[in-house]
CSV table of N, CA and C in Angstrom, one decimal:
chain,number,residue,atom,x,y,z
B,996,UNK,N,1.1,-1.5,-0.1
B,996,UNK,CA,0.1,0.0,0.1
B,996,UNK,C,0.9,1.2,0.0
B,997,UNK,N,2.0,1.5,0.8
B,997,UNK,CA,2.7,2.3,0.9
B,997,UNK,C,3.6,2.8,-0.3
B,998,UNK,N,4.1,1.9,-1.0
B,998,UNK,CA,4.7,1.5,-2.2
B,998,UNK,C,3.8,1.9,-2.9
B,999,UNK,N,2.7,1.8,-3.4
B,999,UNK,CA,1.4,2.0,-4.4
B,999,UNK,C,0.9,4.0,-4.2
B,1000,UNK,N,0.9,4.1,-2.8
B,1000,UNK,CA,0.7,5.5,-2.7
B,1000,UNK,C,2.1,6.3,-3.1
B,1001,UNK,N,3.4,5.7,-3.0
B,1001,UNK,CA,4.8,6.6,-3.7
B,1001,UNK,C,4.3,6.3,-4.8
B,1002,UNK,N,4.5,5.6,-5.6
B,1002,UNK,CA,4.3,5.9,-7.1
B,1002,UNK,C,3.2,6.9,-7.8
B,1003,UNK,N,1.8,6.3,-6.6
B,1003,UNK,CA,1.3,7.5,-7.3
B,1003,UNK,C,1.8,9.0,-6.8
B,1004,UNK,N,2.1,8.7,-5.7
B,1004,UNK,CA,2.5,10.4,-5.9
B,1004,UNK,C,3.7,10.9,-6.5
B,1005,UNK,N,4.5,9.8,-6.9
B,1005,UNK,CA,5.4,9.8,-7.9
B,1005,UNK,C,5.1,10.9,-9.1
B,1006,UNK,N,3.9,9.5,-9.3
B,1006,UNK,CA,3.2,9.9,-10.9
B,1006,UNK,C,3.1,11.1,-10.7
B,1007,UNK,N,2.0,11.5,-9.9
B,1007,UNK,CA,1.6,13.4,-10.3
B,1007,UNK,C,2.5,14.0,-9.7
B,1008,UNK,N,3.3,14.2,-9.2
B,1008,UNK,CA,3.9,15.1,-9.4
B,1008,UNK,C,5.1,15.1,-10.6
B,1009,UNK,N,5.9,14.0,-11.2
B,1009,UNK,CA,6.2,14.0,-12.8
B,1009,UNK,C,5.5,14.5,-13.5
B,1010,UNK,N,4.1,14.1,-13.3
B,1010,UNK,CA,2.9,14.0,-14.3
B,1010,UNK,C,2.7,16.3,-14.3
B,1011,UNK,N,2.4,16.5,-13.3
B,1011,UNK,CA,2.0,18.3,-13.1
B,1011,UNK,C,3.6,18.9,-13.7
B,1012,UNK,N,4.7,18.3,-13.4
B,1012,UNK,CA,6.3,18.8,-14.0
B,1012,UNK,C,6.9,18.6,-15.1
B,1013,UNK,N,6.2,17.5,-15.6
B,1013,UNK,CA,6.4,16.8,-16.9
B,1013,UNK,C,5.7,17.1,-18.2
B,1014,UNK,N,4.3,17.5,-17.9
B,1014,UNK,CA,3.1,16.8,-18.4
B,1014,UNK,C,3.6,18.0,-19.6
B,1015,UNK,N,3.9,19.4,-19.4
B,1015,UNK,CA,3.7,20.6,-20.2
B,1015,UNK,C,4.9,20.5,-20.6
B,1016,UNK,N,6.2,19.9,-19.9
B,1016,UNK,CA,7.6,19.9,-20.8
B,1016,UNK,C,7.5,18.8,-22.0
B,1017,UNK,N,6.7,17.7,-21.3
B,1017,UNK,CA,5.9,16.6,-22.2
B,1017,UNK,C,5.8,16.7,-23.8
B,1018,UNK,N,4.2,17.6,-23.8
B,1018,UNK,CA,3.6,17.9,-24.9
B,1018,UNK,C,4.5,19.3,-25.7
B,1019,UNK,N,5.3,20.0,-24.8
B,1019,UNK,CA,6.2,20.7,-25.9
B,1019,UNK,C,7.3,19.8,-26.3
B,1020,UNK,N,7.6,19.1,-25.6
B,1020,UNK,CA,8.9,18.3,-26.1
B,1020,UNK,C,8.7,17.3,-27.1
B,1021,UNK,N,7.1,16.6,-27.3
B,1021,UNK,CA,6.6,16.1,-28.6
B,1021,UNK,C,6.2,17.0,-29.8
B,1022,UNK,N,5.6,18.0,-29.6
B,1022,UNK,CA,5.6,19.6,-30.6
B,1022,UNK,C,7.4,19.9,-31.4
B,1023,UNK,N,8.2,20.1,-29.9
B,1023,UNK,CA,9.6,20.0,-30.6
B,1023,UNK,C,10.1,18.8,-31.3
B,1024,UNK,N,10.2,17.7,-30.6
B,1024,UNK,CA,10.3,16.5,-31.7
B,1024,UNK,C,10.0,16.9,-33.1
B,1025,UNK,N,8.7,17.0,-33.3
B,1025,UNK,CA,8.5,17.4,-34.3
B,1025,UNK,C,8.6,18.0,-35.7
B,1026,UNK,N,9.1,18.7,-34.5
B,1026,UNK,CA,9.8,20.4,-35.4
B,1026,UNK,C,11.2,20.1,-35.8
B,1027,UNK,N,11.9,19.1,-34.8
B,1027,UNK,CA,13.5,19.0,-34.8
B,1027,UNK,C,13.5,18.1,-35.8
B,1028,UNK,N,12.5,17.1,-36.0
B,1028,UNK,CA,12.7,15.8,-37.1
B,1028,UNK,C,12.7,16.3,-38.6
B,1029,UNK,N,12.0,17.9,-38.6
B,1029,UNK,CA,11.9,18.7,-39.8
B,1029,UNK,C,13.1,19.4,-39.9
B,1030,UNK,N,13.6,19.9,-39.0
B,1030,UNK,CA,14.9,21.1,-39.2
B,1030,UNK,C,15.9,20.4,-39.5
B,1031,UNK,N,16.8,21.1,-39.5
B,1031,UNK,CA,18.5,21.1,-40.0
B,1031,UNK,C,19.2,20.5,-38.7
B,1032,UNK,N,20.2,20.2,-38.5
B,1032,UNK,CA,20.9,19.9,-37.4
B,1032,UNK,C,22.4,20.5,-37.8
B,1033,UNK,N,22.7,21.3,-36.8
B,1033,UNK,CA,24.0,21.5,-37.3
B,1033,UNK,C,25.1,21.7,-35.9
B,1034,UNK,N,25.7,21.4,-36.8
B,1034,UNK,CA,27.5,20.9,-35.9
B,1034,UNK,C,27.8,22.6,-35.5
B,1035,UNK,N,28.8,22.3,-34.8
B,1035,UNK,CA,29.2,23.1,-34.1
B,1035,UNK,C,30.4,24.3,-35.1
B,1036,UNK,N,31.1,23.6,-35.5
B,1036,UNK,CA,31.5,24.3,-36.6
B,1036,UNK,C,30.6,25.3,-37.4
B,1037,UNK,N,29.5,24.6,-37.9
B,1037,UNK,CA,28.6,25.7,-39.0
B,1037,UNK,C,28.3,26.5,-38.1
B,1038,UNK,N,27.7,25.6,-36.9
B,1038,UNK,CA,27.0,27.1,-35.7
B,1038,UNK,C,28.4,28.7,-36.2
B,1039,UNK,N,29.3,28.0,-35.9
B,1039,UNK,CA,30.2,28.7,-35.8
B,1039,UNK,C,30.4,30.1,-37.4
B,1040,UNK,N,30.5,28.9,-38.1
B,1040,UNK,CA,30.9,30.0,-39.7
B,1040,UNK,C,29.6,30.9,-39.8
B,1041,UNK,N,28.3,30.5,-39.5
B,1041,UNK,CA,26.9,31.0,-39.1
B,1041,UNK,C,26.9,32.4,-38.4
B,1042,UNK,N,27.0,32.5,-37.3
B,1042,UNK,CA,27.8,33.3,-36.4
B,1042,UNK,C,28.7,34.4,-37.0
B,1043,UNK,N,29.8,33.7,-37.5
B,1043,UNK,CA,30.9,34.9,-37.9
B,1043,UNK,C,30.2,35.4,-38.7
B,1044,UNK,N,29.5,34.9,-40.0
B,1044,UNK,CA,29.0,35.8,-41.1
B,1044,UNK,C,27.9,36.7,-40.8
B,1045,UNK,N,27.4,36.8,-39.6
B,1045,UNK,CA,26.0,37.4,-39.0
B,1045,UNK,C,26.2,38.3,-38.2
B,1046,UNK,N,27.6,38.2,-37.7
B,1046,UNK,CA,28.0,38.7,-36.3
B,1046,UNK,C,28.1,40.8,-36.7
B,1047,UNK,N,27.3,41.2,-35.6
B,1047,UNK,CA,27.0,42.5,-36.2
B,1047,UNK,C,28.6,43.3,-35.4
B,1048,UNK,N,28.9,42.7,-35.0
B,1048,UNK,CA,30.3,43.6,-34.3
B,1048,UNK,C,31.5,42.9,-35.0
B,1049,UNK,N,31.8,41.5,-36.0
B,1049,UNK,CA,32.7,41.7,-36.9
B,1049,UNK,C,32.4,42.2,-37.9
B,1050,UNK,N,31.4,42.9,-38.5
B,1050,UNK,CA,30.8,43.9,-39.9
B,1050,UNK,C,31.4,44.7,-39.5
B,1051,UNK,N,31.6,45.5,-38.0
B,1051,UNK,CA,31.6,46.4,-37.7
B,1051,UNK,C,33.4,46.7,-37.3
B,1052,UNK,N,33.7,45.4,-36.9
B,1052,UNK,CA,35.3,45.6,-37.1
B,1052,UNK,C,35.9,45.8,-38.4
B,1053,UNK,N,35.4,45.0,-39.4
B,1053,UNK,CA,36.2,45.1,-40.9
B,1053,UNK,C,35.9,46.0,-41.5
B,1054,UNK,N,34.6,46.9,-41.3
B,1054,UNK,CA,34.6,48.2,-41.5
B,1054,UNK,C,35.7,49.0,-40.6
B,1055,UNK,N,35.8,49.2,-39.6
B,1055,UNK,CA,37.0,50.1,-38.9
B,1055,UNK,C,38.6,49.6,-39.8
B,1056,UNK,N,38.4,48.1,-39.6
B,1056,UNK,CA,40.0,47.9,-40.6
B,1056,UNK,C,40.2,48.9,-42.4
B,1057,UNK,N,38.9,48.3,-43.0
B,1057,UNK,CA,38.8,49.3,-43.8
B,1057,UNK,C,38.6,50.7,-44.3
B,1058,UNK,N,38.5,51.4,-42.8
B,1058,UNK,CA,38.2,52.7,-42.7
B,1058,UNK,C,40.1,53.1,-42.0
B,1059,UNK,N,40.1,52.8,-41.4
B,1059,UNK,CA,42.0,52.6,-41.1
B,1059,UNK,C,42.8,52.9,-42.0
B,1060,UNK,N,42.6,51.4,-42.9
B,1060,UNK,CA,43.4,51.5,-44.0
B,1060,UNK,C,43.3,52.5,-44.8
B,1061,UNK,N,42.1,52.6,-45.3
B,1061,UNK,CA,42.4,54.2,-45.5
B,1061,UNK,C,42.7,55.8,-45.4
B,1062,UNK,N,42.7,55.8,-44.3
B,1062,UNK,CA,43.1,57.1,-43.6
B,1062,UNK,C,45.1,56.7,-43.2
B,1063,UNK,N,45.6,55.1,-43.6
B,1063,UNK,CA,46.5,54.8,-43.3
B,1063,UNK,C,47.8,55.1,-44.7
B,1064,UNK,N,47.2,54.9,-45.9
B,1064,UNK,CA,47.0,55.1,-47.6
B,1064,UNK,C,47.4,57.1,-47.5
B,1065,UNK,N,45.8,57.1,-46.8
B,1065,UNK,CA,46.2,58.6,-47.0
B,1065,UNK,C,47.2,59.5,-46.7
B,1066,UNK,N,47.7,59.3,-44.8
B,1066,UNK,CA,48.8,59.7,-44.6
B,1066,UNK,C,49.8,59.4,-45.0
B,1067,UNK,N,49.9,58.2,-46.1
B,1067,UNK,CA,51.1,58.0,-46.5
B,1067,UNK,C,51.7,59.3,-47.6
B,1068,UNK,N,50.5,59.3,-48.2
B,1068,UNK,CA,50.2,59.9,-49.6
B,1068,UNK,C,50.7,61.6,-49.3
B,1069,UNK,N,50.2,62.0,-48.1
B,1069,UNK,CA,51.2,63.3,-47.3
B,1069,UNK,C,52.7,63.3,-47.0
B,1070,UNK,N,53.4,62.5,-47.5
B,1070,UNK,CA,54.7,62.4,-46.9
B,1070,UNK,C,55.4,62.6,-48.1
B,1071,UNK,N,56.3,63.7,-47.8
B,1071,UNK,CA,57.0,64.4,-48.8
B,1071,UNK,C,58.3,63.8,-49.0
B,1072,UNK,N,58.9,63.7,-48.2
B,1072,UNK,CA,60.3,63.0,-47.5
B,1072,UNK,C,60.4,62.7,-46.0
B,1073,UNK,N,61.7,62.2,-45.9
B,1073,UNK,CA,62.3,61.4,-44.1
B,1073,UNK,C,62.7,62.8,-43.7
B,1074,UNK,N,62.1,63.5,-42.7
B,1074,UNK,CA,62.8,64.5,-42.0
B,1074,UNK,C,64.7,64.2,-41.2
B,1075,UNK,N,65.4,65.2,-42.2
B,1075,UNK,CA,67.1,64.7,-41.2
B,1075,UNK,C,66.9,64.9,-40.0
B,1076,UNK,N,66.2,65.8,-39.6
B,1076,UNK,CA,66.4,66.8,-38.2
B,1076,UNK,C,65.4,67.1,-37.2
B,1077,UNK,N,65.5,67.9,-36.5
B,1077,UNK,CA,64.1,68.9,-36.1
B,1077,UNK,C,64.5,70.2,-36.1
B,1078,UNK,N,63.6,70.2,-37.6
B,1078,UNK,CA,63.8,71.6,-37.7
B,1078,UNK,C,63.1,73.0,-37.0
B,1079,UNK,N,63.1,74.0,-37.3
B,1079,UNK,CA,62.4,75.1,-36.6
B,1079,UNK,C,61.1,75.8,-37.4
B,1080,UNK,N,61.2,75.9,-38.9
B,1080,UNK,CA,60.7,76.0,-39.8
B,1080,UNK,C,59.4,75.6,-40.3
B,1081,UNK,N,58.7,76.2,-40.8
B,1081,UNK,CA,57.2,75.8,-41.2
B,1081,UNK,C,57.2,74.9,-42.2
B,1082,UNK,N,57.8,74.5,-42.7
B,1082,UNK,CA,58.1,73.4,-43.5
B,1082,UNK,C,58.4,71.9,-43.0
B,1083,UNK,N,59.1,71.8,-41.9
B,1083,UNK,CA,59.4,71.0,-40.8
B,1083,UNK,C,58.6,70.6,-40.2
B,1084,UNK,N,57.7,71.7,-39.7
B,1084,UNK,CA,56.6,71.5,-38.8
B,1084,UNK,C,55.8,70.8,-39.6
B,1085,UNK,N,54.9,71.0,-40.1
B,1085,UNK,CA,54.6,70.4,-41.6
B,1085,UNK,C,54.9,68.9,-41.7
B,1086,UNK,N,56.1,68.9,-42.3
B,1086,UNK,CA,56.6,67.4,-42.6
B,1086,UNK,C,56.6,66.3,-41.1
B,1087,UNK,N,57.0,67.0,-39.8
B,1087,UNK,CA,57.1,66.3,-38.5
B,1087,UNK,C,55.7,65.8,-38.2
B,1088,UNK,N,54.4,66.9,-39.1
B,1088,UNK,CA,52.9,66.0,-38.4
B,1088,UNK,C,52.8,65.4,-39.3
B,1089,UNK,N,52.8,65.6,-40.3
B,1089,UNK,CA,53.0,64.6,-41.3
B,1089,UNK,C,53.1,63.1,-40.7
B,1090,UNK,N,54.1,63.1,-40.3
B,1090,UNK,CA,54.9,61.7,-40.5
B,1090,UNK,C,54.6,61.5,-38.9
B,1091,UNK,N,54.2,62.3,-37.9
B,1091,UNK,CA,52.9,61.9,-36.7
B,1091,UNK,C,51.6,61.2,-37.2
B,1092,UNK,N,51.4,61.8,-38.2
B,1092,UNK,CA,49.6,61.8,-38.5
B,1092,UNK,C,49.9,60.1,-39.3
B,1093,UNK,N,51.3,59.9,-39.9
B,1093,UNK,CA,51.2,58.5,-40.5
B,1093,UNK,C,51.4,57.3,-39.0
B,1094,UNK,N,52.2,58.0,-38.4
B,1094,UNK,CA,52.6,56.4,-37.1
B,1094,UNK,C,51.2,56.3,-36.6
B,1095,UNK,N,50.4,57.4,-36.4
B,1095,UNK,CA,49.1,57.6,-35.4
B,1095,UNK,C,48.2,56.0,-36.6
B,1096,UNK,N,48.1,56.9,-37.8
B,1096,UNK,CA,47.5,55.7,-38.6
B,1096,UNK,C,47.3,54.5,-38.2
B,1097,UNK,N,49.0,54.2,-38.3
B,1097,UNK,CA,50.0,52.9,-38.2
B,1097,UNK,C,49.4,51.8,-36.8
B,1098,UNK,N,49.4,53.1,-36.3
B,1098,UNK,CA,48.7,52.3,-34.8
B,1098,UNK,C,47.5,51.9,-35.1
B,1099,UNK,N,46.8,52.8,-35.4
B,1099,UNK,CA,44.7,52.6,-35.1
B,1099,UNK,C,44.9,51.4,-36.2
B,1100,UNK,N,45.6,51.4,-37.5
B,1100,UNK,CA,45.2,50.4,-38.4
B,1100,UNK,C,45.8,49.0,-37.7
B,1101,UNK,N,47.1,48.8,-37.1
B,1101,UNK,CA,47.1,48.1,-36.4
B,1101,UNK,C,46.4,47.2,-35.5
B,1102,UNK,N,45.9,48.1,-35.0
B,1102,UNK,CA,44.7,48.0,-33.5
B,1102,UNK,C,43.5,47.9,-34.0
B,1103,UNK,N,43.3,47.6,-34.8
B,1103,UNK,CA,41.8,47.6,-35.7
B,1103,UNK,C,41.8,46.0,-36.3
B,1104,UNK,N,43.1,45.5,-36.4
B,1104,UNK,CA,43.6,44.0,-37.2
B,1104,UNK,C,43.5,43.3,-35.8
B,1105,UNK,N,44.1,44.1,-34.4
B,1105,UNK,CA,43.5,42.9,-33.4
B,1105,UNK,C,42.9,42.8,-32.8
B,1106,UNK,N,41.5,44.2,-33.1
B,1106,UNK,CA,40.4,44.2,-32.8
B,1106,UNK,C,39.3,42.8,-33.2
B,1107,UNK,N,39.8,42.9,-35.2
B,1107,UNK,CA,38.7,41.5,-35.5
B,1107,UNK,C,39.0,40.6,-35.0
B,1108,UNK,N,40.3,40.5,-34.4
B,1108,UNK,CA,40.5,38.7,-34.2
B,1108,UNK,C,39.9,38.7,-32.6
B,1109,UNK,N,40.0,39.4,-32.1
B,1109,UNK,CA,38.9,40.1,-30.4
B,1109,UNK,C,37.7,39.6,-30.3
B,1110,UNK,N,37.4,40.3,-32.2
B,1110,UNK,CA,35.4,40.0,-31.9
B,1110,UNK,C,35.3,38.4,-32.4
B,1111,UNK,N,36.3,37.3,-33.2
B,1111,UNK,CA,35.9,36.7,-33.3
B,1111,UNK,C,36.0,35.7,-32.7
B,1112,UNK,N,36.9,35.8,-31.6
B,1112,UNK,CA,37.3,34.8,-30.9
B,1112,UNK,C,35.9,35.0,-29.5
B,1113,UNK,N,35.3,36.8,-29.7
B,1113,UNK,CA,34.3,36.5,-28.7
B,1113,UNK,C,33.1,36.3,-29.4
B,1114,UNK,N,32.7,35.8,-30.5
B,1114,UNK,CA,31.8,35.4,-31.7
B,1114,UNK,C,32.2,33.7,-31.4
B,1115,UNK,N,32.9,33.4,-31.3
B,1115,UNK,CA,33.4,31.8,-30.9
B,1115,UNK,C,33.3,31.3,-30.5
B,1116,UNK,N,33.2,32.3,-28.8
B,1116,UNK,CA,32.7,31.9,-27.3
B,1116,UNK,C,31.1,31.9,-27.3
B,1117,UNK,N,30.7,32.8,-28.0
B,1117,UNK,CA,29.5,33.2,-27.4
B,1117,UNK,C,28.7,31.7,-28.2
B,1118,UNK,N,28.9,31.8,-29.8
B,1118,UNK,CA,28.6,30.7,-30.3
B,1118,UNK,C,28.3,29.4,-29.3
B,1119,UNK,N,29.9,28.5,-29.0
B,1119,UNK,CA,30.3,27.6,-28.6
B,1119,UNK,C,29.7,27.3,-27.1
B,1120,UNK,N,29.4,28.5,-26.4
B,1120,UNK,CA,28.7,28.3,-25.1
B,1120,UNK,C,26.9,28.7,-25.3
B,1121,UNK,N,25.9,28.9,-26.2
B,1121,UNK,CA,25.1,28.8,-26.7
B,1121,UNK,C,24.5,27.2,-27.2
B,1122,UNK,N,25.9,26.7,-28.1
B,1122,UNK,CA,25.2,25.6,-28.7
B,1122,UNK,C,25.4,24.2,-27.6
B,1123,UNK,N,26.6,24.5,-26.8
B,1123,UNK,CA,26.5,23.6,-25.7
B,1123,UNK,C,25.1,23.6,-24.6
B,1124,UNK,N,24.7,25.1,-24.5
B,1124,UNK,CA,23.3,25.1,-23.8
B,1124,UNK,C,22.3,24.5,-24.9
B,1125,UNK,N,22.0,24.7,-25.8
B,1125,UNK,CA,21.0,23.7,-26.2
B,1125,UNK,C,21.3,22.6,-26.4
B,1126,UNK,N,22.2,21.8,-26.6
B,1126,UNK,CA,22.6,20.5,-26.3
B,1126,UNK,C,21.9,20.1,-24.7
B,1127,UNK,N,22.3,20.5,-23.5
B,1127,UNK,CA,22.2,20.6,-22.6
B,1127,UNK,C,20.8,20.4,-22.3
B,1128,UNK,N,20.0,21.7,-22.8
B,1128,UNK,CA,18.4,21.2,-22.5
B,1128,UNK,C,18.1,20.2,-23.4
B,1129,UNK,N,18.4,19.6,-24.9
B,1129,UNK,CA,18.1,18.8,-25.4
B,1129,UNK,C,18.3,17.6,-24.3
B,1130,UNK,N,19.0,17.7,-23.8
B,1130,UNK,CA,19.7,16.6,-23.0
B,1130,UNK,C,18.3,16.1,-22.1
B,1131,UNK,N,18.1,17.0,-21.0
B,1131,UNK,CA,17.4,17.4,-20.0
B,1131,UNK,C,15.8,17.1,-20.5
B,1132,UNK,N,15.3,17.5,-22.0
B,1132,UNK,CA,13.8,17.0,-22.1
B,1132,UNK,C,14.1,15.7,-22.6
B,1133,UNK,N,14.9,14.8,-23.2
B,1133,UNK,CA,15.0,13.2,-23.1
B,1133,UNK,C,14.7,12.9,-22.4
B,1134,UNK,N,15.7,13.7,-20.8
B,1134,UNK,CA,16.1,12.8,-19.3
B,1134,UNK,C,14.7,12.8,-18.9
B,1135,UNK,N,13.8,14.1,-19.1
B,1135,UNK,CA,12.7,14.2,-18.3
B,1135,UNK,C,11.3,13.1,-19.3
B,1136,UNK,N,11.6,13.2,-20.7
B,1136,UNK,CA,11.0,11.8,-21.2
B,1136,UNK,C,10.9,11.1,-20.7
B,1137,UNK,N,12.0,10.3,-20.7
B,1137,UNK,CA,12.6,9.0,-19.9
B,1137,UNK,C,11.7,8.7,-18.7
B,1138,UNK,N,12.2,10.0,-17.6
B,1138,UNK,CA,11.3,9.2,-16.3
B,1138,UNK,C,10.3,10.0,-16.6
B,1139,UNK,N,9.6,10.2,-16.9
B,1139,UNK,CA,7.9,10.1,-17.2
B,1139,UNK,C,7.5,8.3,-18.3
B,1140,UNK,N,8.0,8.6,-18.9
B,1140,UNK,CA,7.7,7.4,-19.8
B,1140,UNK,C,8.2,6.1,-18.6
B,1141,UNK,N,9.0,6.1,-17.4
B,1141,UNK,CA,9.4,5.7,-16.4
B,1141,UNK,C,8.3,5.1,-15.2
B,1142,UNK,N,7.7,6.4,-14.9
B,1142,UNK,CA,6.6,6.8,-14.3
B,1142,UNK,C,5.6,5.9,-14.7
B,1143,UNK,N,5.3,6.0,-16.2
B,1143,UNK,CA,3.8,5.7,-16.6
B,1143,UNK,C,4.0,4.2,-16.8
B,1144,UNK,N,5.0,3.5,-16.6
B,1144,UNK,CA,5.6,2.2,-16.2
B,1144,UNK,C,5.5,1.6,-15.2
B,1145,UNK,N,5.8,2.5,-14.3
B,1145,UNK,CA,5.6,2.0,-13.0
B,1145,UNK,C,4.0,1.7,-12.5
B,1146,UNK,N,3.2,3.0,-13.1
B,1146,UNK,CA,2.0,3.1,-12.6
B,1146,UNK,C,1.4,1.5,-13.4
B,1147,UNK,N,1.7,1.6,-14.6
B,1147,UNK,CA,1.2,0.1,-15.4
B,1147,UNK,C,1.2,-1.2,-13.9
B,1148,UNK,N,2.8,-1.1,-14.3
B,1148,UNK,CA,3.0,-2.3,-13.1
B,1148,UNK,C,2.2,-2.3,-11.7
B,1149,UNK,N,2.1,-1.0,-11.2
B,1149,UNK,CA,1.9,-1.4,-10.1
B,1149,UNK,C,-0.3,-1.4,-10.0
B,1150,UNK,N,-0.8,-0.9,-11.2
B,1150,UNK,CA,-2.1,-1.2,-11.6
B,1150,UNK,C,-2.3,-2.7,-11.6
B,1151,UNK,N,-1.4,-3.3,-12.2
B,1151,UNK,CA,-1.6,-4.7,-12.5
B,1151,UNK,C,-1.4,-5.3,-11.2
B,1152,UNK,N,-0.9,-5.2,-10.5
B,1152,UNK,CA,-0.9,-5.9,-8.9
B,1152,UNK,C,-1.7,-5.4,-8.0
């Protein structure tokens, strides 16, 4: 009698907590049978091609490359010393602009690597979260079917 009450209590708890997820899981299972399965590398490739931060980083690289080329065009000659004239000041300013543009360009190239790593990390984390959720759904389905089998066994006795 105690065993039967325990099984009924277990069944009531599992039915109330798992029935909604079971019905939802059945609908998702039907939908997932029709859906396409993604590997981690496919998900990362898709995320990279659709990432706003990567597109923005690429635009920054392109913009800094243009600025670097323009700064290079402003250079007339290599200054030999530190002059005090107007021409020397302009040359020095052009070289400082070129050096600044070079640093900005190299920094933007590093930024795109960082953005790719961040995108890959987020994609991997979300991918494994989906796998974990799928395993929880399957585990809940198994627990429900086990509880139903135990109920049938208890009714038969």
